Amino acid sequence: MDKLILVRHSETEGQHEDSPLTKLGVRQAQVLSTFLEHSGYKIDRIISSPFLRAIETIKPFAENNSMTIERDERLEERILSHDPLDDWEEVLHDTFRDPELKMSGGESSTEAKERVLSLIEELQDEQGNVLLVTHGNLLALLLQKFNREIGFADWKRLSRPDIFLIQKQGGEYTVERIWED
């Protein structure tokens, strides 16, 4: 893989897997499409979380460029817990400090990272540029592979949408946020 482009979905109406984009989110998806088309990065393959908000975020770009959106469950949002959490943000913070912390019915940071890294490993030998569409928490965990200093504060600063470019330069990976709010 030459370049890896990571996209966080646009603004959504909820957290359920079938939650659609808000009206603002639909406009953001259009702006994202234009941004990608003028970015100078040729995109050879699009792989997305199967969640509706991720698909709707990249759909305008895919349609404008006659590209197929492949769906991969490994890009689904991480589930913190199957039980409602009033203090979910505090729990999320704790999972960045303790990657093995796991709530009832949920996934630890380590488990979620291993899930998404299995996809990255499959893509290593692929030629061209790959764009992945995912969710905020999983995106932050994925970025840790390329920059170990990424943490909870970085997750909090992510925008909807957001885009990061990962490429290897001189044997080392670089992580660059390329989205302009």
PDB file of C-alpha atoms in Angstrom:
ATOM      1  CA  MET A   1       0.000   0.000   0.000  1.00  0.00           C
ATOM      2  CA  ASP A   2       1.438   3.346  -0.993  1.00  0.00           C
ATOM      3  CA  LYS A   3      -0.737   5.647   1.075  1.00  0.00           C
ATOM      4  CA  LEU A   4      -3.435   4.955   3.634  1.00  0.00           C
ATOM      5  CA  ILE A   5      -6.143   7.583   3.975  1.00  0.00           C
ATOM      6  CA  LEU A   6      -8.273   7.296   7.119  1.00  0.00           C
ATOM      7  CA  VAL A   7     -11.652   9.024   7.244  1.00  0.00           C
ATOM      8  CA  ARG A   8     -13.909   9.542  10.228  1.00  0.00           C
ATOM      9  CA  HIS A   9     -17.594   9.745   9.309  1.00  0.00           C
ATOM     10  CA  SER A  10     -19.597  12.983   9.157  1.00  0.00           C
ATOM     11  CA  GLU A  11     -22.057  14.220  11.783  1.00  0.00           C
ATOM     12  CA  THR A  12     -24.767  11.675  12.546  1.00  0.00           C
ATOM     13  CA  GLU A  13     -28.130  11.524  14.263  1.00  0.00           C
ATOM     14  CA  GLY A  14     -27.096   8.786  16.700  1.00  0.00           C
ATOM     15  CA  GLN A  15     -24.763   5.943  17.543  1.00  0.00           C
ATOM     16  CA  HIS A  16     -26.849   2.999  16.309  1.00  0.00           C
ATOM     17  CA  GLU A  17     -25.400   1.230  13.265  1.00  0.00           C
ATOM     18  CA  ASP A  18     -28.344   2.425  11.134  1.00  0.00           C
ATOM     19  CA  SER A  19     -28.181   6.058  12.313  1.00  0.00           C
ATOM     20  CA  PRO A  20     -28.197   8.343   9.258  1.00  0.00           C
ATOM     21  CA  LEU A  21     -26.232  11.534   8.784  1.00  0.00           C
ATOM     22  CA  THR A  22     -27.788  14.790   9.932  1.00  0.00           C
ATOM     23  CA  LYS A  23     -28.520  17.487   7.318  1.00  0.00           C
ATOM     24  CA  LEU A  24     -25.171  19.023   8.264  1.00  0.00           C
ATOM     25  CA  GLY A  25     -23.564  15.576   7.930  1.00  0.00           C
ATOM     26  CA  VAL A  26     -24.916  15.233   4.381  1.00  0.00           C
ATOM     27  CA  ARG A  27     -23.381  18.626   3.488  1.00  0.00           C
ATOM     28  CA  GLN A  28     -20.127  17.546   5.163  1.00  0.00           C
ATOM     29  CA  ALA A  29     -20.081  14.404   2.995  1.00  0.00           C
ATOM     30  CA  GLN A  30     -20.370  16.590  -0.120  1.00  0.00           C
ATOM     31  CA  VAL A  31     -17.544  18.844   1.089  1.00  0.00           C
ATOM     32  CA  LEU A  32     -15.465  15.759   1.888  1.00  0.00           C
ATOM     33  CA  SER A  33     -16.022  14.457  -1.634  1.00  0.00           C
ATOM     34  CA  THR A  34     -14.842  17.740  -3.144  1.00  0.00           C
ATOM     35  CA  PHE A  35     -11.869  17.837  -0.788  1.00  0.00           C
ATOM     36  CA  LEU A  36     -10.775  14.315  -1.750  1.00  0.00           C
ATOM     37  CA  GLU A  37     -11.233  15.012  -5.455  1.00  0.00           C
ATOM     38  CA  HIS A  38      -8.946  18.063  -5.197  1.00  0.00           C
ATOM     39  CA  SER A  39      -6.475  16.572  -2.711  1.00  0.00           C
ATOM     40  CA  GLY A  40      -4.105  15.251  -5.346  1.00  0.00           C
ATOM     41  CA  TYR A  41      -4.270  11.725  -3.892  1.00  0.00           C
ATOM     42  CA  LYS A  42      -5.482   9.109  -6.323  1.00  0.00           C
ATOM     43  CA  ILE A  43      -7.676   6.653  -4.449  1.00  0.00           C
ATOM     44  CA  ASP A  44      -7.581   3.119  -5.748  1.00  0.00           C
ATOM     45  CA  ARG A  45      -9.817   1.375  -3.232  1.00  0.00           C
ATOM     46  CA  ILE A  46     -12.465   2.367  -0.666  1.00  0.00           C
ATOM     47  CA  ILE A  47     -13.195   0.149   2.327  1.00  0.00           C
ATOM     48  CA  SER A  48     -15.777   1.267   4.867  1.00  0.00           C
ATOM     49  CA  SER A  49     -17.400   0.289   8.090  1.00  0.00           C
ATOM     50  CA  PRO A  50     -20.778  -1.218   7.176  1.00  0.00           C
ATOM     51  CA  PHE A  51     -22.515   1.288   9.496  1.00  0.00           C
ATOM     52  CA  LEU A  52     -24.839   3.613   7.564  1.00  0.00           C
ATOM     53  CA  ARG A  53     -23.122   6.831   8.710  1.00  0.00           C
ATOM     54  CA  ALA A  54     -19.775   5.649   7.330  1.00  0.00           C
ATOM     55  CA  ILE A  55     -21.268   4.548   3.994  1.00  0.00           C
ATOM     56  CA  GLU A  56     -23.226   7.811   3.621  1.00  0.00           C
ATOM     57  CA  THR A  57     -20.074   9.826   4.353  1.00  0.00           C
ATOM     58  CA  ILE A  58     -18.058   8.372   1.475  1.00  0.00           C
ATOM     59  CA  LYS A  59     -20.932   7.679  -0.945  1.00  0.00           C
ATOM     60  CA  PRO A  60     -20.796  11.056  -2.775  1.00  0.00           C
ATOM     61  CA  PHE A  61     -17.080  10.597  -3.491  1.00  0.00           C
ATOM     62  CA  ALA A  62     -17.540   6.982  -4.561  1.00  0.00           C
ATOM     63  CA  GLU A  63     -20.436   7.844  -6.868  1.00  0.00           C
ATOM     64  CA  ASN A  64     -18.636  10.847  -8.399  1.00  0.00           C
ATOM     65  CA  ASN A  65     -15.660   8.614  -9.160  1.00  0.00           C
ATOM     66  CA  SER A  66     -17.566   5.445 -10.160  1.00  0.00           C
ATOM     67  CA  MET A  67     -15.969   3.499  -7.317  1.00  0.00           C
ATOM     68  CA  THR A  68     -17.292   0.600  -5.278  1.00  0.00           C
ATOM     69  CA  ILE A  69     -17.501   0.900  -1.498  1.00  0.00           C
ATOM     70  CA  GLU A  70     -16.318  -2.350   0.045  1.00  0.00           C
ATOM     71  CA  ARG A  71     -17.730  -3.049   3.496  1.00  0.00           C
ATOM     72  CA  ASP A  72     -15.606  -4.605   6.227  1.00  0.00           C
ATOM     73  CA  GLU A  73     -16.854  -5.335   9.748  1.00  0.00           C
ATOM     74  CA  ARG A  74     -13.364  -4.798  11.130  1.00  0.00           C
ATOM     75  CA  LEU A  75     -13.946  -1.055  10.633  1.00  0.00           C
ATOM     76  CA  GLU A  76     -17.107  -1.012  12.790  1.00  0.00           C
ATOM     77  CA  GLU A  77     -17.136   1.248  15.819  1.00  0.00           C
ATOM     78  CA  ARG A  78     -15.829  -0.241  18.992  1.00  0.00           C
ATOM     79  CA  ILE A  79     -18.486  -1.154  21.525  1.00  0.00           C
ATOM     80  CA  LEU A  80     -17.551   0.005  25.013  1.00  0.00           C
ATOM     81  CA  SER A  81     -20.413  -1.853  26.679  1.00  0.00           C
ATOM     82  CA  HIS A  82     -23.745  -3.420  25.852  1.00  0.00           C
ATOM     83  CA  ASP A  83     -25.128  -1.740  28.983  1.00  0.00           C
ATOM     84  CA  PRO A  84     -25.868   2.001  28.838  1.00  0.00           C
ATOM     85  CA  LEU A  85     -23.058   4.029  30.414  1.00  0.00           C
ATOM     86  CA  ASP A  86     -23.837   7.440  31.909  1.00  0.00           C
ATOM     87  CA  ASP A  87     -20.112   8.081  32.250  1.00  0.00           C
ATOM     88  CA  TRP A  88     -19.116   6.596  28.881  1.00  0.00           C
ATOM     89  CA  GLU A  89     -16.568   9.333  28.164  1.00  0.00           C
ATOM     90  CA  GLU A  90     -14.800   8.685  31.471  1.00  0.00           C
ATOM     91  CA  VAL A  91     -14.807   4.943  30.724  1.00  0.00           C
ATOM     92  CA  LEU A  92     -13.398   5.634  27.262  1.00  0.00           C
ATOM     93  CA  HIS A  93     -10.645   7.736  28.844  1.00  0.00           C
ATOM     94  CA  ASP A  94      -9.825   4.847  31.177  1.00  0.00           C
ATOM     95  CA  THR A  95      -9.566   2.440  28.218  1.00  0.00           C
ATOM     96  CA  PHE A  96      -6.839   4.617  26.696  1.00  0.00           C
ATOM     97  CA  ARG A  97      -4.870   4.388  29.957  1.00  0.00           C
ATOM     98  CA  ASP A  98      -5.586   0.669  30.409  1.00  0.00           C
ATOM     99  CA  PRO A  99      -5.914  -0.972  26.977  1.00  0.00           C
ATOM    100  CA  GLU A 100      -7.038  -4.257  28.588  1.00  0.00           C
ATOM    101  CA  LEU A 101     -10.002  -2.645  30.419  1.00  0.00           C
ATOM    102  CA  LYS A 102     -13.219  -4.244  29.224  1.00  0.00           C
ATOM    103  CA  MET A 103     -16.797  -3.448  30.204  1.00  0.00           C
ATOM    104  CA  SER A 104     -19.752  -5.841  30.151  1.00  0.00           C
ATOM    105  CA  GLY A 105     -20.302  -7.051  26.586  1.00  0.00           C
ATOM    106  CA  GLY A 106     -17.738  -4.594  25.279  1.00  0.00           C
ATOM    107  CA  GLU A 107     -14.387  -4.717  23.590  1.00  0.00           C
ATOM    108  CA  SER A 108     -11.076  -3.660  25.149  1.00  0.00           C
ATOM    109  CA  SER A 109      -8.848  -1.186  23.322  1.00  0.00           C
ATOM    110  CA  THR A 110      -6.444  -4.040  22.635  1.00  0.00           C
ATOM    111  CA  GLU A 111      -9.170  -6.216  21.109  1.00  0.00           C
ATOM    112  CA  ALA A 112     -10.506  -3.385  18.932  1.00  0.00           C
ATOM    113  CA  LYS A 113      -7.000  -2.484  17.774  1.00  0.00           C
ATOM    114  CA  GLU A 114      -6.188  -6.106  16.916  1.00  0.00           C
ATOM    115  CA  ARG A 115      -9.424  -6.311  14.916  1.00  0.00           C
ATOM    116  CA  VAL A 116      -8.641  -3.302  12.734  1.00  0.00           C
ATOM    117  CA  LEU A 117      -4.933  -4.113  12.452  1.00  0.00           C
ATOM    118  CA  SER A 118      -5.805  -7.471  10.904  1.00  0.00           C
ATOM    119  CA  LEU A 119      -7.254  -5.481   7.977  1.00  0.00           C
ATOM    120  CA  ILE A 120      -4.191  -3.233   7.779  1.00  0.00           C
ATOM    121  CA  GLU A 121      -1.917  -6.261   7.637  1.00  0.00           C
ATOM    122  CA  GLU A 122      -3.942  -7.699   4.741  1.00  0.00           C
ATOM    123  CA  LEU A 123      -3.472  -4.425   2.862  1.00  0.00           C
ATOM    124  CA  GLN A 124       0.317  -4.173   3.367  1.00  0.00           C
ATOM    125  CA  ASP A 125       1.252  -5.811   0.064  1.00  0.00           C
ATOM    126  CA  GLU A 126      -1.437  -4.066  -1.972  1.00  0.00           C
ATOM    127  CA  GLN A 127      -0.391  -1.539  -4.624  1.00  0.00           C
ATOM    128  CA  GLY A 128      -1.947   1.916  -4.685  1.00  0.00           C
ATOM    129  CA  ASN A 129      -3.734   4.149  -2.210  1.00  0.00           C
ATOM    130  CA  VAL A 130      -6.436   2.791   0.087  1.00  0.00           C
ATOM    131  CA  LEU A 131      -9.100   4.885   1.814  1.00  0.00           C
ATOM    132  CA  LEU A 132     -10.721   3.505   4.984  1.00  0.00           C
ATOM    133  CA  VAL A 133     -13.890   4.987   6.503  1.00  0.00           C
ATOM    134  CA  THR A 134     -14.435   4.313  10.184  1.00  0.00           C
ATOM    135  CA  HIS A 135     -15.467   5.783  13.544  1.00  0.00           C
ATOM    136  CA  GLY A 136     -13.736   8.083  16.007  1.00  0.00           C
ATOM    137  CA  ASN A 137     -12.648   5.668  18.718  1.00  0.00           C
ATOM    138  CA  LEU A 138     -11.439   3.012  16.304  1.00  0.00           C
ATOM    139  CA  LEU A 139      -9.664   5.679  14.232  1.00  0.00           C
ATOM    140  CA  ALA A 140      -7.759   6.898  17.302  1.00  0.00           C
ATOM    141  CA  LEU A 141      -6.774   3.327  18.184  1.00  0.00           C
ATOM    142  CA  LEU A 142      -5.644   2.678  14.613  1.00  0.00           C
ATOM    143  CA  LEU A 143      -3.550   5.857  14.589  1.00  0.00           C
ATOM    144  CA  GLN A 144      -1.682   4.494  17.629  1.00  0.00           C
ATOM    145  CA  LYS A 145      -0.088   1.878  15.351  1.00  0.00           C
ATOM    146  CA  PHE A 146       1.654   4.657  13.485  1.00  0.00           C
ATOM    147  CA  ASN A 147       2.079   7.134  16.378  1.00  0.00           C
ATOM    148  CA  ARG A 148       2.093   5.658  19.880  1.00  0.00           C
ATOM    149  CA  GLU A 149       1.501   9.045  21.472  1.00  0.00           C
ATOM    150  CA  ILE A 150      -2.084   9.241  20.171  1.00  0.00           C
ATOM    151  CA  GLY A 151      -4.428   9.145  23.154  1.00  0.00           C
ATOM    152  CA  PHE A 152      -7.729  10.247  24.625  1.00  0.00           C
ATOM    153  CA  ALA A 153      -7.024  13.978  24.137  1.00  0.00           C
ATOM    154  CA  ASP A 154      -6.368  13.338  20.434  1.00  0.00           C
ATOM    155  CA  TRP A 155      -9.657  11.420  20.176  1.00  0.00           C
ATOM    156  CA  LYS A 156     -11.471  14.416  21.721  1.00  0.00           C
ATOM    157  CA  ARG A 157      -9.956  16.725  19.078  1.00  0.00           C
ATOM    158  CA  LEU A 158     -11.170  14.640  16.134  1.00  0.00           C
ATOM    159  CA  SER A 159     -13.710  16.436  13.964  1.00  0.00           C
ATOM    160  CA  ARG A 160     -16.608  15.007  11.986  1.00  0.00           C
ATOM    161  CA  PRO A 161     -15.533  14.304   9.346  1.00  0.00           C
ATOM    162  CA  ASP A 162     -11.775  14.064   9.706  1.00  0.00           C
ATOM    163  CA  ILE A 163      -9.016  12.749   7.440  1.00  0.00           C
ATOM    164  CA  PHE A 164      -5.530  11.454   8.151  1.00  0.00           C
ATOM    165  CA  LEU A 165      -2.843  10.489   5.652  1.00  0.00           C
ATOM    166  CA  ILE A 166      -0.422   7.733   6.583  1.00  0.00           C
ATOM    167  CA  GLN A 167       2.591   6.996   4.458  1.00  0.00           C
ATOM    168  CA  LYS A 168       5.998   5.464   4.840  1.00  0.00           C
ATOM    169  CA  GLN A 169       8.924   7.824   4.382  1.00  0.00           C
ATOM    170  CA  GLY A 170      12.481   6.696   4.900  1.00  0.00           C
ATOM    171  CA  GLY A 171      11.381   3.458   6.566  1.00  0.00           C
ATOM    172  CA  GLU A 172       9.163   5.258   9.102  1.00  0.00           C
ATOM    173  CA  TYR A 173       5.443   5.947   9.039  1.00  0.00           C
ATOM    174  CA  THR A 174       4.217   9.518   9.142  1.00  0.00           C
ATOM    175  CA  VAL A 175       0.746  10.554  10.297  1.00  0.00           C
ATOM    176  CA  GLU A 176      -0.626  13.803   8.931  1.00  0.00           C
ATOM    177  CA  ARG A 177      -4.044  15.287   9.508  1.00  0.00           C
ATOM    178  CA  ILE A 178      -5.021  16.619   6.076  1.00  0.00           C
ATOM    179  CA  TRP A 179      -8.634  17.667   6.715  1.00  0.00           C
ATOM    180  CA  GLU A 180      -9.292  21.385   6.917  1.00  0.00           C
ATOM    181  CA  ASP A 181     -12.332  22.219   9.043  1.00  0.00           C
TER     182      ASP A 181
END
